[in-house]
mmCIF file of C-alpha atoms in Angstrom:
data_model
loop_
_atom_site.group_PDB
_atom_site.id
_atom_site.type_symbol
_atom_site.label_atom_id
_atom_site.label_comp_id
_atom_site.label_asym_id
_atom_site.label_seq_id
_atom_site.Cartn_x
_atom_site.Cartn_y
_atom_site.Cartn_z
ATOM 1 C CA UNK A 1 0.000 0.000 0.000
ATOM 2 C CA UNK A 2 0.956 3.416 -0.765
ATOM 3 C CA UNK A 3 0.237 6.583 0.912
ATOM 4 C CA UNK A 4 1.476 9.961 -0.151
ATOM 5 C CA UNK A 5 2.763 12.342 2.769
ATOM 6 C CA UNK A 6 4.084 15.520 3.244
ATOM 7 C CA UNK A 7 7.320 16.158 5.318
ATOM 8 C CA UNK A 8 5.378 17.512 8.244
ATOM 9 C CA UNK A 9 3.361 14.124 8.312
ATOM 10 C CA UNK A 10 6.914 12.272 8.171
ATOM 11 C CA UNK A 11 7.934 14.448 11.458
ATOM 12 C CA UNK A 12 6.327 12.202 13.902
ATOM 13 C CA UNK A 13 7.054 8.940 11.942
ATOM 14 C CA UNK A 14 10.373 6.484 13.224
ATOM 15 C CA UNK A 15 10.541 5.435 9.799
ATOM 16 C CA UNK A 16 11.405 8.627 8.534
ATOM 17 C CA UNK A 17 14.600 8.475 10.454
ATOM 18 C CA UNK A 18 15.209 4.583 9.678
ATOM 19 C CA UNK A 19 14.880 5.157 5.754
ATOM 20 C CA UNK A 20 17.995 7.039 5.187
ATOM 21 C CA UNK A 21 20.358 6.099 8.075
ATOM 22 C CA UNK A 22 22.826 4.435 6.392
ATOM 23 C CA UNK A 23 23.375 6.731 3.767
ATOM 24 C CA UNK A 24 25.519 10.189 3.617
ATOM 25 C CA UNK A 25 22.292 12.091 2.929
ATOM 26 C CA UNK A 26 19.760 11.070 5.547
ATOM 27 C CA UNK A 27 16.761 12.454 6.561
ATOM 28 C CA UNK A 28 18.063 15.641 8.112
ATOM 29 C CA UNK A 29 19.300 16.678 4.381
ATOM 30 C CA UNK A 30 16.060 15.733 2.427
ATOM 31 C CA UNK A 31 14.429 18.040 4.738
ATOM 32 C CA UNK A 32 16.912 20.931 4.287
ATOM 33 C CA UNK A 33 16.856 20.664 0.870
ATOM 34 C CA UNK A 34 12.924 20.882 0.710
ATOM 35 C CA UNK A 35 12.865 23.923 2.878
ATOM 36 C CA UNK A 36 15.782 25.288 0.941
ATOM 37 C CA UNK A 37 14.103 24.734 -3.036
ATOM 38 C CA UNK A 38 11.102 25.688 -1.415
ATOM 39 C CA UNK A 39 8.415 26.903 -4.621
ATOM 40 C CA UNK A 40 10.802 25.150 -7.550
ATOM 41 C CA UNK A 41 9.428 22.081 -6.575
ATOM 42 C CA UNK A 42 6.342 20.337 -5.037
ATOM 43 C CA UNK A 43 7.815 17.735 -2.661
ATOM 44 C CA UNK A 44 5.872 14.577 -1.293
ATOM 45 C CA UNK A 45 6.853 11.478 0.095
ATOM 46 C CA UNK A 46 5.346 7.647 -0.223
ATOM 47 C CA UNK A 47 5.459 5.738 2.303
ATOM 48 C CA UNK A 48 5.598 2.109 0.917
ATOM 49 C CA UNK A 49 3.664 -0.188 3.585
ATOM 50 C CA UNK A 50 3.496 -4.264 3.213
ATOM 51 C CA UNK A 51 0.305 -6.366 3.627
ATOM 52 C CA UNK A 52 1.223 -6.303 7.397
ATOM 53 C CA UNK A 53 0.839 -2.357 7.739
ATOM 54 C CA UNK A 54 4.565 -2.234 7.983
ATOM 55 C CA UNK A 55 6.613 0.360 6.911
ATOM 56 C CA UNK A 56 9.165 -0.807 4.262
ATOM 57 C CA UNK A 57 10.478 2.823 2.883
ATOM 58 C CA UNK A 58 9.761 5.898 2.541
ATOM 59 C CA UNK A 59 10.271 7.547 -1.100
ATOM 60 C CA UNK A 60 11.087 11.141 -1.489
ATOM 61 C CA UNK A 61 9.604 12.260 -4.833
ATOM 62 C CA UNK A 62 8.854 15.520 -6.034
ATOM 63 C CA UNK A 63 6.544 17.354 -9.493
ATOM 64 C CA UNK A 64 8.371 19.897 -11.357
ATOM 65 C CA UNK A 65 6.692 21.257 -14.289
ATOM 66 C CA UNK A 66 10.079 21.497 -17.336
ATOM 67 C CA UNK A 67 10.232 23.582 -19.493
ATOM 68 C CA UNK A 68 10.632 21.573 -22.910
ATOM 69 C CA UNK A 69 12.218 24.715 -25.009
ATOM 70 C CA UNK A 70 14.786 25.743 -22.429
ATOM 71 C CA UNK A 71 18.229 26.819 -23.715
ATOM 72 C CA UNK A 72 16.430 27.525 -26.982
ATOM 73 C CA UNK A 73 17.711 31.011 -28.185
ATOM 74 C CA UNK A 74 16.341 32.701 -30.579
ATOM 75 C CA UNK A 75 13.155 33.232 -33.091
ATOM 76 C CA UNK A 76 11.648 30.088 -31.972
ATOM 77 C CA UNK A 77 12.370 31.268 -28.098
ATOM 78 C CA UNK A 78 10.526 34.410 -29.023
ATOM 79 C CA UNK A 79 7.484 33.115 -30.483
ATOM 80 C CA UNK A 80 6.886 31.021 -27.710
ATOM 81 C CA UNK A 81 7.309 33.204 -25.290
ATOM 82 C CA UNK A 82 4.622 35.246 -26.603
ATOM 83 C CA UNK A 83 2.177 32.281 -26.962
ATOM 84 C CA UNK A 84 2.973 32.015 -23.471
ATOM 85 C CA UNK A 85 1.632 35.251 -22.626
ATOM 86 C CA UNK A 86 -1.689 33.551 -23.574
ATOM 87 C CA UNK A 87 -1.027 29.617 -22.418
ATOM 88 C CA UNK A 88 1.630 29.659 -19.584
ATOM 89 C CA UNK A 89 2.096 25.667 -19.803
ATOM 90 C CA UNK A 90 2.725 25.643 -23.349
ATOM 91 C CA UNK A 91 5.612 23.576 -24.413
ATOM 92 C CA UNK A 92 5.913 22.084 -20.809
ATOM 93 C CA UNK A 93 5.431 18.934 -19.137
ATOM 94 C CA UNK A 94 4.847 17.741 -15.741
ATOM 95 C CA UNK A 95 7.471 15.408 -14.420
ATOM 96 C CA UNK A 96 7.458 13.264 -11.387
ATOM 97 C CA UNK A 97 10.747 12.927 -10.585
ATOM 98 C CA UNK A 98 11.406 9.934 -8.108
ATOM 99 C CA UNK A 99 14.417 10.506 -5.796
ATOM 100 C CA UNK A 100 16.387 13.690 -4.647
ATOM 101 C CA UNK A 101 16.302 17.837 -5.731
ATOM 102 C CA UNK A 102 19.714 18.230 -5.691
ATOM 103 C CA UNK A 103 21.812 14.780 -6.049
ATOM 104 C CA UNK A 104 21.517 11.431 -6.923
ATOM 105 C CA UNK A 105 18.683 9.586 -5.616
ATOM 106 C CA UNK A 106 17.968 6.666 -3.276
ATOM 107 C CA UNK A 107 15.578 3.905 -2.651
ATOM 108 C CA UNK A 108 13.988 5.080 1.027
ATOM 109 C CA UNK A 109 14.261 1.335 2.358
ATOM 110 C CA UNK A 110 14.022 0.863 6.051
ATOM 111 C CA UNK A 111 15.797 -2.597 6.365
ATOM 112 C CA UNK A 112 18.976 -3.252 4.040
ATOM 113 C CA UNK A 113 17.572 -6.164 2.295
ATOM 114 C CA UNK A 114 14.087 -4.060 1.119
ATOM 115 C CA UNK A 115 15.371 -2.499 -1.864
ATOM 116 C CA UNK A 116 14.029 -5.070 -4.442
ATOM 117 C CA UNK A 117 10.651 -4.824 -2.359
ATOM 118 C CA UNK A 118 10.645 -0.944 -2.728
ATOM 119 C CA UNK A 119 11.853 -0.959 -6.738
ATOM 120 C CA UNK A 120 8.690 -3.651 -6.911
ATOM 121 C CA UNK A 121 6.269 -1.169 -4.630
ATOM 122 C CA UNK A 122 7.312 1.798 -6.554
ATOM 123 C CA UNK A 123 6.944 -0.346 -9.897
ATOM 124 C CA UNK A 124 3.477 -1.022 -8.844
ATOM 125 C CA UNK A 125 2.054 2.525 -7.858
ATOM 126 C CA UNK A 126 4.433 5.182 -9.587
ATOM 127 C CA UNK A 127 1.937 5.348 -12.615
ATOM 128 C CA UNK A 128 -1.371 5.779 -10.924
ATOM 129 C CA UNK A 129 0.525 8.598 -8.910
ATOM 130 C CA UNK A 130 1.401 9.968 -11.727
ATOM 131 C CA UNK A 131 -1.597 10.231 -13.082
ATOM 132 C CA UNK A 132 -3.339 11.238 -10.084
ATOM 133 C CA UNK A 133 -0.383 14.187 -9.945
ATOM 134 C CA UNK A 134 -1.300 14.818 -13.512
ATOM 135 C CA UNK A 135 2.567 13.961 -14.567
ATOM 136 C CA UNK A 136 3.138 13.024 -17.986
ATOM 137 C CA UNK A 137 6.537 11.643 -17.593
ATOM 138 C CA UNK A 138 7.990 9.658 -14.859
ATOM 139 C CA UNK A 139 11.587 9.836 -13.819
ATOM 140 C CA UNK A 140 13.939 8.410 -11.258
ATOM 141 C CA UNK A 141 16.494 10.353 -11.268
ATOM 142 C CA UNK A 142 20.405 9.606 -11.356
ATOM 143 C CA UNK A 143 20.189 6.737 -9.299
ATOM 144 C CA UNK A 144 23.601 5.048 -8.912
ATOM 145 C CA UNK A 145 24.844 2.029 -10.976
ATOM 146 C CA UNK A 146 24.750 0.150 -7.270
ATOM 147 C CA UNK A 147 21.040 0.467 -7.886
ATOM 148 C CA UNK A 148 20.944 -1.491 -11.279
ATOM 149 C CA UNK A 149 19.838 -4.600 -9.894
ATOM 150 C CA UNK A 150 16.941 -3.869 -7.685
ATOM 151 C CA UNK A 151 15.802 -1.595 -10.528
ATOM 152 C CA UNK A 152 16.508 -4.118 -13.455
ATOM 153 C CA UNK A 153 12.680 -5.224 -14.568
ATOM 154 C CA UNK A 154 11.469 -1.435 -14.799
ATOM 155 C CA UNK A 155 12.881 -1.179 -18.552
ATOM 156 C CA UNK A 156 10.906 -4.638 -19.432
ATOM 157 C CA UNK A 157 7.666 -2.829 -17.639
ATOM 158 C CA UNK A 158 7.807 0.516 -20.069
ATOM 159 C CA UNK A 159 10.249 2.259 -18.957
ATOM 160 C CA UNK A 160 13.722 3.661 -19.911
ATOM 161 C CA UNK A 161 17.104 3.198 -19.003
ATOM 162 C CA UNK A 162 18.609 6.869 -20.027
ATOM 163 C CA UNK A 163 22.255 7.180 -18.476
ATOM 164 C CA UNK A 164 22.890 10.682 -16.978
ATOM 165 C CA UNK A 165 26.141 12.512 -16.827
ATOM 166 C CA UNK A 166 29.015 11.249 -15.260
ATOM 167 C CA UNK A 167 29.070 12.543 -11.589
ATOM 168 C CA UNK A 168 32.152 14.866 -11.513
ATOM 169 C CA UNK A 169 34.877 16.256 -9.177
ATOM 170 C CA UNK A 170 36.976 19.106 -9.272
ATOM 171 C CA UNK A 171 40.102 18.732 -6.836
ATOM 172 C CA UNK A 172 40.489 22.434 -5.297
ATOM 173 C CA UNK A 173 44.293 22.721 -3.471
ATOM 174 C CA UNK A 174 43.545 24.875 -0.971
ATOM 175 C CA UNK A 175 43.439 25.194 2.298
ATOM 176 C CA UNK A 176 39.976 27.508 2.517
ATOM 177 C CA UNK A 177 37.790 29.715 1.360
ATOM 178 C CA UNK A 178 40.056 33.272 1.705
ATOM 179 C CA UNK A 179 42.951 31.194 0.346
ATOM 180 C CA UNK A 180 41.234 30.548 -3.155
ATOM 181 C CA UNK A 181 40.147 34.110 -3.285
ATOM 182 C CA UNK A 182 43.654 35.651 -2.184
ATOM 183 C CA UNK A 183 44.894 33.877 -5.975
ATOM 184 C CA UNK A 184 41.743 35.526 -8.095
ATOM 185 C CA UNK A 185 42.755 39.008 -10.039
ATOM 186 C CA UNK A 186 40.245 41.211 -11.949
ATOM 187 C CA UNK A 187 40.644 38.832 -14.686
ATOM 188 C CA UNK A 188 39.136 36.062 -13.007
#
């Protein structure tokens, strides 16, 4: 069974704390995160329950609406945004994205051994929330390769493996912050 919650439901629920606790972004930093993007997106949360009323996980997912001409310069730009004027959704779509704002996402299970159960439960109810969100597009978003097998059979149920961009790091050699910005000029 799934039930969809907002963060001030999760405050009084153990799970909430259990979901994340082995991982370097628990539930402290979902929460900061929502407070912090606060209007970009509309966060929820589903809380994944077995037949035995048990709590299994607890899903952060979240609706932005994207805009599908973004980055487009130009005439076509223009004539949009004028249509716009007139049909503010135009040339957007709603996206349910499952996982995290700002990073790469997680399965919310409780236990360690639940996240086959939670890629099922989330298999089984992410398109009737979708469509009860009004999303047109689904999206779990940059979940780790270490993921790959508990989310293996949702290409052969309609949807798409898409592989994002290659997280990144930039090594910075110095000691702080005022030592970086003692080296910038005008230039820079």
């Amino acid at each position: 069974m799934v039930k969809v919650v907002t963060r001030a439901e999760l405050q009084s629920c153990g799970a909430w704390k259990r979901a994340f606790q082995n991982r370097c972004k628990n539930h402290r930093y979902y929460e900061i995160v929502e407070e912090t993007l606060e209007g970009d997106f509309e966060h929820h949360y589903l809380l994944l329950e077995d037949q035995a009323a048990t709590i299994r996980a607890i899903q952060p997912v979240f609706l932005v609406r994207q805009n599908l001409v973004e980055g487009v310069p130009g005439k076509i730009r223009s004539v949009v945004d004028v249509i716009r004027k007139i049909l503010p959704r135009f040339l957007t779509v709603r996206v349910l994205m499952v996982g995290f704002a700002a990073g790469t996402g997680d399965l919310g299970a409780c236990g360690e051994k639940d996240e086959s159960w939670v890629a099922q439960a989330l298999q089984a109810s992410l398109r009737t929330y979708a469509r009860q969100s009004s999303a047109s597009l689904v999206v779990l978003k940059d979940f780790p390769a270490n993921y790959r097998s508990a989310l293996e059979t949702f290409p052969s149920n309609g949807y798409a493996r898409i592989p994002s961009m290659p997280m990144t790091r930039l090594a910075l050699h110095y000691e702080n912050w005022d030592e970086y910005f003692r080296t910038l000029s005008k230039a820079t």
